[in-house]
XYZ file of C-alpha atoms in Angstrom:
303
model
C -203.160 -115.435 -18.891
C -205.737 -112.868 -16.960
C -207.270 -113.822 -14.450
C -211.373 -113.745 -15.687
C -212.474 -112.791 -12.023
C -210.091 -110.124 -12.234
C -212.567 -106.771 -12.188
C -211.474 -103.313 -13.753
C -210.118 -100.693 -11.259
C -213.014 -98.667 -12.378
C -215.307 -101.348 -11.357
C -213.627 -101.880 -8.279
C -213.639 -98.476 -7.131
C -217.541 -98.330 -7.907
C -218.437 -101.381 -6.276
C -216.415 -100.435 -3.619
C -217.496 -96.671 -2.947
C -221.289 -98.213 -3.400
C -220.450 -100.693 -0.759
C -219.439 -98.550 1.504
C -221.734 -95.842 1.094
C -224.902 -98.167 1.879
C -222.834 -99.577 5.263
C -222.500 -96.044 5.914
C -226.018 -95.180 6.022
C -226.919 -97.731 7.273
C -225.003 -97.287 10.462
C -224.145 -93.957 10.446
C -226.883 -93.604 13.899
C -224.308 -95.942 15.667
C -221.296 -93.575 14.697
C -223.195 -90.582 16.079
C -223.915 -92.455 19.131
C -219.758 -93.290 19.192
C -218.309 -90.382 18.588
C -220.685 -88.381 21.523
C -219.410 -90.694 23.973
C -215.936 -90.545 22.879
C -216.240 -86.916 23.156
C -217.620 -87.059 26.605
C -215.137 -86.261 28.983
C -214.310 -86.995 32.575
C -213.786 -83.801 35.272
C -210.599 -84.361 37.645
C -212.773 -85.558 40.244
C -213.890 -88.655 38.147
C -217.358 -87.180 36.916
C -218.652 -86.784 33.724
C -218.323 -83.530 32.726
C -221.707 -82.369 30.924
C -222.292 -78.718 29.657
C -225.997 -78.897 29.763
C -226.979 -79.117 33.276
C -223.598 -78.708 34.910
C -224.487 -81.986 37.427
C -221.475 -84.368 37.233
C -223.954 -87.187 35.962
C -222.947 -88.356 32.247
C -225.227 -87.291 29.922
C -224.988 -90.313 27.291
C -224.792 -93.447 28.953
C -224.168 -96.814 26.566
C -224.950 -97.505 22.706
C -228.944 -97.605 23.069
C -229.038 -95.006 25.976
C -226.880 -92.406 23.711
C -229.237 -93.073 20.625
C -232.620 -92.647 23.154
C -230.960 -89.094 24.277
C -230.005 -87.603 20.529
C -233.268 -88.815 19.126
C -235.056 -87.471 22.164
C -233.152 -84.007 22.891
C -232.454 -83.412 19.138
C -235.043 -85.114 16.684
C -234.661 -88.667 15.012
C -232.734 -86.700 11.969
C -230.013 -86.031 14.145
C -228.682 -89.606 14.391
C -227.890 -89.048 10.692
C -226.151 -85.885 11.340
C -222.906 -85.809 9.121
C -224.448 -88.257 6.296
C -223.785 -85.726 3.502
C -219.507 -85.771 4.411
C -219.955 -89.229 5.425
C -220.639 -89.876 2.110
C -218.716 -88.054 0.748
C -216.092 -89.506 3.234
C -216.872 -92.788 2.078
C -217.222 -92.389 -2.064
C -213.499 -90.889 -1.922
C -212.572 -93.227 1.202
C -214.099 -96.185 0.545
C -213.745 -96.353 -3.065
C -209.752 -95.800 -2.910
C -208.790 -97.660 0.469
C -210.742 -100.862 -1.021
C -210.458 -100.539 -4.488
C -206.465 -100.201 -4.626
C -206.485 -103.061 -2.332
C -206.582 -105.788 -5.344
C -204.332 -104.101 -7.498
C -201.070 -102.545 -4.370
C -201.953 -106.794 -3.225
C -201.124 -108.057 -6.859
C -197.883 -105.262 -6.811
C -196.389 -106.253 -4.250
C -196.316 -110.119 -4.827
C -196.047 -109.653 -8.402
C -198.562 -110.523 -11.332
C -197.121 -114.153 -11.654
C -197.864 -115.142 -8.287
C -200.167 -118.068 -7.454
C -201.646 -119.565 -4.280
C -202.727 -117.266 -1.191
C -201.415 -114.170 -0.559
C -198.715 -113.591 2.034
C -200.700 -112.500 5.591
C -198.078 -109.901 5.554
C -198.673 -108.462 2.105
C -202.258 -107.894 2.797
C -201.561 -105.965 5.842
C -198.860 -103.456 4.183
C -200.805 -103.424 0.745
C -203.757 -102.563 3.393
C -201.603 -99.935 4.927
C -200.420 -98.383 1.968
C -204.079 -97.687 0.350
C -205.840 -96.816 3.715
C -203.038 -94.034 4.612
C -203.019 -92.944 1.332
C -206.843 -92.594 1.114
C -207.702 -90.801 4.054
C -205.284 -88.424 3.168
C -207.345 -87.232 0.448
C -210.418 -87.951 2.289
C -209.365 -86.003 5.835
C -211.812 -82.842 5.003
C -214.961 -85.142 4.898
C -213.896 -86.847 8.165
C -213.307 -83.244 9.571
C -216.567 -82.161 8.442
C -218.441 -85.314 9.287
C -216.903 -85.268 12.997
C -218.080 -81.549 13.417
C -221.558 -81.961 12.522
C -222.020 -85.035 14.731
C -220.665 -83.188 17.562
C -222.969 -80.110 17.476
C -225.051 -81.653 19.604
C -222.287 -81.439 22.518
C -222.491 -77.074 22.331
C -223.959 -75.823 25.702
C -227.709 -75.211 25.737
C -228.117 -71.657 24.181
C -225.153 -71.384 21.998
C -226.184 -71.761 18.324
C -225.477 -74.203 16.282
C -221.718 -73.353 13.971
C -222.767 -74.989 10.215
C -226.398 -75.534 9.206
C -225.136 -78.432 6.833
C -222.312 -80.254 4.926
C -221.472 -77.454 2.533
C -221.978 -74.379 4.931
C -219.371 -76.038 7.118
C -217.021 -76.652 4.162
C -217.613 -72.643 3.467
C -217.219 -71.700 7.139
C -214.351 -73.746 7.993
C -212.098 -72.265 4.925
C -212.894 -68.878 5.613
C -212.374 -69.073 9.090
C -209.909 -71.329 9.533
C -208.195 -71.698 6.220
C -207.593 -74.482 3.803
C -205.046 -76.614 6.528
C -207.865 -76.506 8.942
C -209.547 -78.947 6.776
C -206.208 -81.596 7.286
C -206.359 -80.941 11.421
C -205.914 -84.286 12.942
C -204.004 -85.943 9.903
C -201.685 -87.817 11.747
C -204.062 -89.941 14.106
C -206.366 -89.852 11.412
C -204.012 -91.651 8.885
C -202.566 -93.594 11.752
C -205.823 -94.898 12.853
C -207.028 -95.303 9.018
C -204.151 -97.069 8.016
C -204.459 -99.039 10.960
C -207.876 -100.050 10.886
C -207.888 -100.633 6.986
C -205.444 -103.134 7.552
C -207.156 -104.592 10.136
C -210.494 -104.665 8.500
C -209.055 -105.958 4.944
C -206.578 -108.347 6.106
C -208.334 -109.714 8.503
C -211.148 -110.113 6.372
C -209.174 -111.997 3.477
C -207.968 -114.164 6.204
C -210.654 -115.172 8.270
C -212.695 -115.833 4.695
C -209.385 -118.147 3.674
C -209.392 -119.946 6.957
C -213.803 -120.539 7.214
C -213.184 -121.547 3.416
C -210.957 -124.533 4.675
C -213.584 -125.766 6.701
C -215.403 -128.715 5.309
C -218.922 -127.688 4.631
C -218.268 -124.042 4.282
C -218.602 -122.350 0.614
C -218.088 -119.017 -0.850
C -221.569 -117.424 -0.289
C -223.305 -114.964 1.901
C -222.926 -116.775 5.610
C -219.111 -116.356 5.012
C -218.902 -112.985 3.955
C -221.170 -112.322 7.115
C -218.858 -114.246 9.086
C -215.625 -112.878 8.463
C -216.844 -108.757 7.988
C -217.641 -109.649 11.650
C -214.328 -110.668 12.372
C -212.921 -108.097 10.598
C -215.019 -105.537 12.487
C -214.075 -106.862 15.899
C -210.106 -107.280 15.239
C -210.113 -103.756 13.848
C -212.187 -101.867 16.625
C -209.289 -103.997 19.610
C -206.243 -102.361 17.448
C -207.959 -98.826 16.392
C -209.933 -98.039 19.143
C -206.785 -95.456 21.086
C -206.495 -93.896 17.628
C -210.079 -93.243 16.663
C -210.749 -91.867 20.445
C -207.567 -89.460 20.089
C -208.846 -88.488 16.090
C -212.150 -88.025 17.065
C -211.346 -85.565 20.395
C -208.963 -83.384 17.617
C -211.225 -83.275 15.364
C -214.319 -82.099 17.578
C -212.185 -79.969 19.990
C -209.659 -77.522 18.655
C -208.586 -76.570 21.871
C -205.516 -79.769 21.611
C -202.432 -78.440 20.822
C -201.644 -81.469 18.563
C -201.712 -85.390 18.320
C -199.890 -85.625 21.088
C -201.274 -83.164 23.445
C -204.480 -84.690 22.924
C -202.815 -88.403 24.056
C -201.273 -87.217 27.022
C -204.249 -85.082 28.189
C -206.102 -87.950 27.699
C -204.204 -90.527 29.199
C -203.448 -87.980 32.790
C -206.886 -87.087 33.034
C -209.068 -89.947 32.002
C -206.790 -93.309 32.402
C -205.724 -95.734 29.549
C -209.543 -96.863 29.480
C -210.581 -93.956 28.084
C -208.726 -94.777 24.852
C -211.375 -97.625 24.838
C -214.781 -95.102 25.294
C -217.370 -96.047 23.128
C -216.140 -99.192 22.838
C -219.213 -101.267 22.403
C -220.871 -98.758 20.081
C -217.381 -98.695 18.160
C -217.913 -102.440 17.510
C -221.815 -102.218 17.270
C -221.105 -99.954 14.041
C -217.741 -101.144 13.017
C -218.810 -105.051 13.493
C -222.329 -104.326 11.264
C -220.771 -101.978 8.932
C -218.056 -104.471 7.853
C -220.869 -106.901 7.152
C -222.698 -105.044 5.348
C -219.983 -103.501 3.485
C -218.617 -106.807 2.601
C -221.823 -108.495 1.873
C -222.907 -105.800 -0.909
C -218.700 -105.168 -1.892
C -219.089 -109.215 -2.697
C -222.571 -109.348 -4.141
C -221.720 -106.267 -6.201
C -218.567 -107.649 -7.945
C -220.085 -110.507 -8.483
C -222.542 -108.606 -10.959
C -219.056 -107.328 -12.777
C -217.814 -110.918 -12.942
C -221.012 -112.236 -14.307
């Protein structure tokens, strides 16, 4: 017998791509603000190394401070710099990572299966369809991270892509079609990572608040455990998304590794952890919102 709050893939992909295209425009000003600071680097004397006035001061200093800076230096539009790929990022992304998550989960217990799922089936049927859909997403990320890093050219040089598509144009003929797959491996690694995090997690922590007396299937919940999905998944893929992010905005690493150990010998393991708060500040509000209009949204679908 089928389950009748059993969705469609179809409608599961589109609630899920819509879901996480709002969360990402939503926060995408708090992913700029991240992915400057990650890409902020330290001199070998300990300073901050900034291009624009060549003083060892750091130039973007915490979540707020980094947001003040852009909007002041660059224009309030610039904190959505690398919306267009984002969503792009996220209709492909999004849509696939969540929207398989249902169906790899009902796979790999089997259709017959009844009670909660396995902790450890979510996380590898989380695995499987967040690997599988950044792979196919990886030239919106690369885009996406390029744009948002213009801002970090020395004063004077001009800007490389005047938008999403003339940096899809520029990039191919410049650097040819397996430019646009440069940083796969910490990209899939964090991805992967992170998706199970976020979607495990999340099932979990909704199971266990759900087991609380008093506590229903609404709204407060879903808030609730996106939170806790946000958090757990910005402790585990924090290293990753620093490493990804430095690849993708520098092409002067050699390769996943190179980036790692340069990394690690020049900064210390806390740099790994730069951009921390902002990293949970967007991660932490994007999984709430993402969950809140992923759970309002098939709910429409299941009448």
């Amino acid at each position: 017998m089928s389950d009748p709050n059993r969705i469609s893939f179809a409608q599961s992909f589109f609630c899920s791509a819509f879901a996480a295209c709002f969360a990402e425009f939503c926060t995408i000003p708090l992913d700029t603000a991240k992915v400057r600071l990650q890409l902020q680097k330290k001199t070998s004397s300990g300073a901050v190394d900034d291009d624009d006035d060549g003083v060892g001061s750091p130039k973007y200093r915490g979540l707020l401070g980094t947001i003040k800076t852009i909007a002041r230096e660059e224009g309030v539009s610039a904190l959505w710099k690398g919306i267009v790929p984002g969503l792009h990022r996220q209709c492909l992304y999004g849509g696939l990572r969540i929207g398989l998550y249902d169906p790899v989960k009902t796979f790999l217990v089997g259709s017959a299966f009844a009670g909660e799922t396995p902790l450890y089936h979510m996380i590898l049927a989380a695995l499987i369809t967040g690997a599988l859909a950044i792979t196919i997403a990886n030239p919106t990320d690369l885009v996406k991270i390029r744009l948002q890093s213009e801002g970090q050219l020395p004063y004077g040089v001009p800007k490389r892509y005047s938008g999403a598509m003339d940096a899809y144009s520029t990039i191919l003929r410049q650097e040819g079609l397996g430019a646009f797959w440069t940083g796969l491996g910490p990209n899939v690694a964090r991805n992967a990572i992170i998706n199970a995090a976020e979607l495990a997690s999340y099932d979990q922590v909704k199971q266990t608040i759900l087991k609380i007396p008093g506590f229903m299937d609404n709204v407060f919940t879903h808030l609730l455990a996106g939170l806790g999905a946000g958090l757990f998944a910005v402790f585990i893929g924090s290293p990753v998304d620093v490493v990804k992010s430095r690849m993708m905005g520098d092409s002067t690493y050699k390769s996943t590794l190179d980036c790692f150990l340069k990394t690690l010998v020049n900064e210390g393991f806390l740099a790994f952890y730069k951009g921390f708060l902002p990293n949970f500040g967007r991660l932490g509000v994007w999984n709430a919102v993402m969950f809140l209009t992923l759970e309002q949204a098939k709910g429409v679908f299941r009448g």
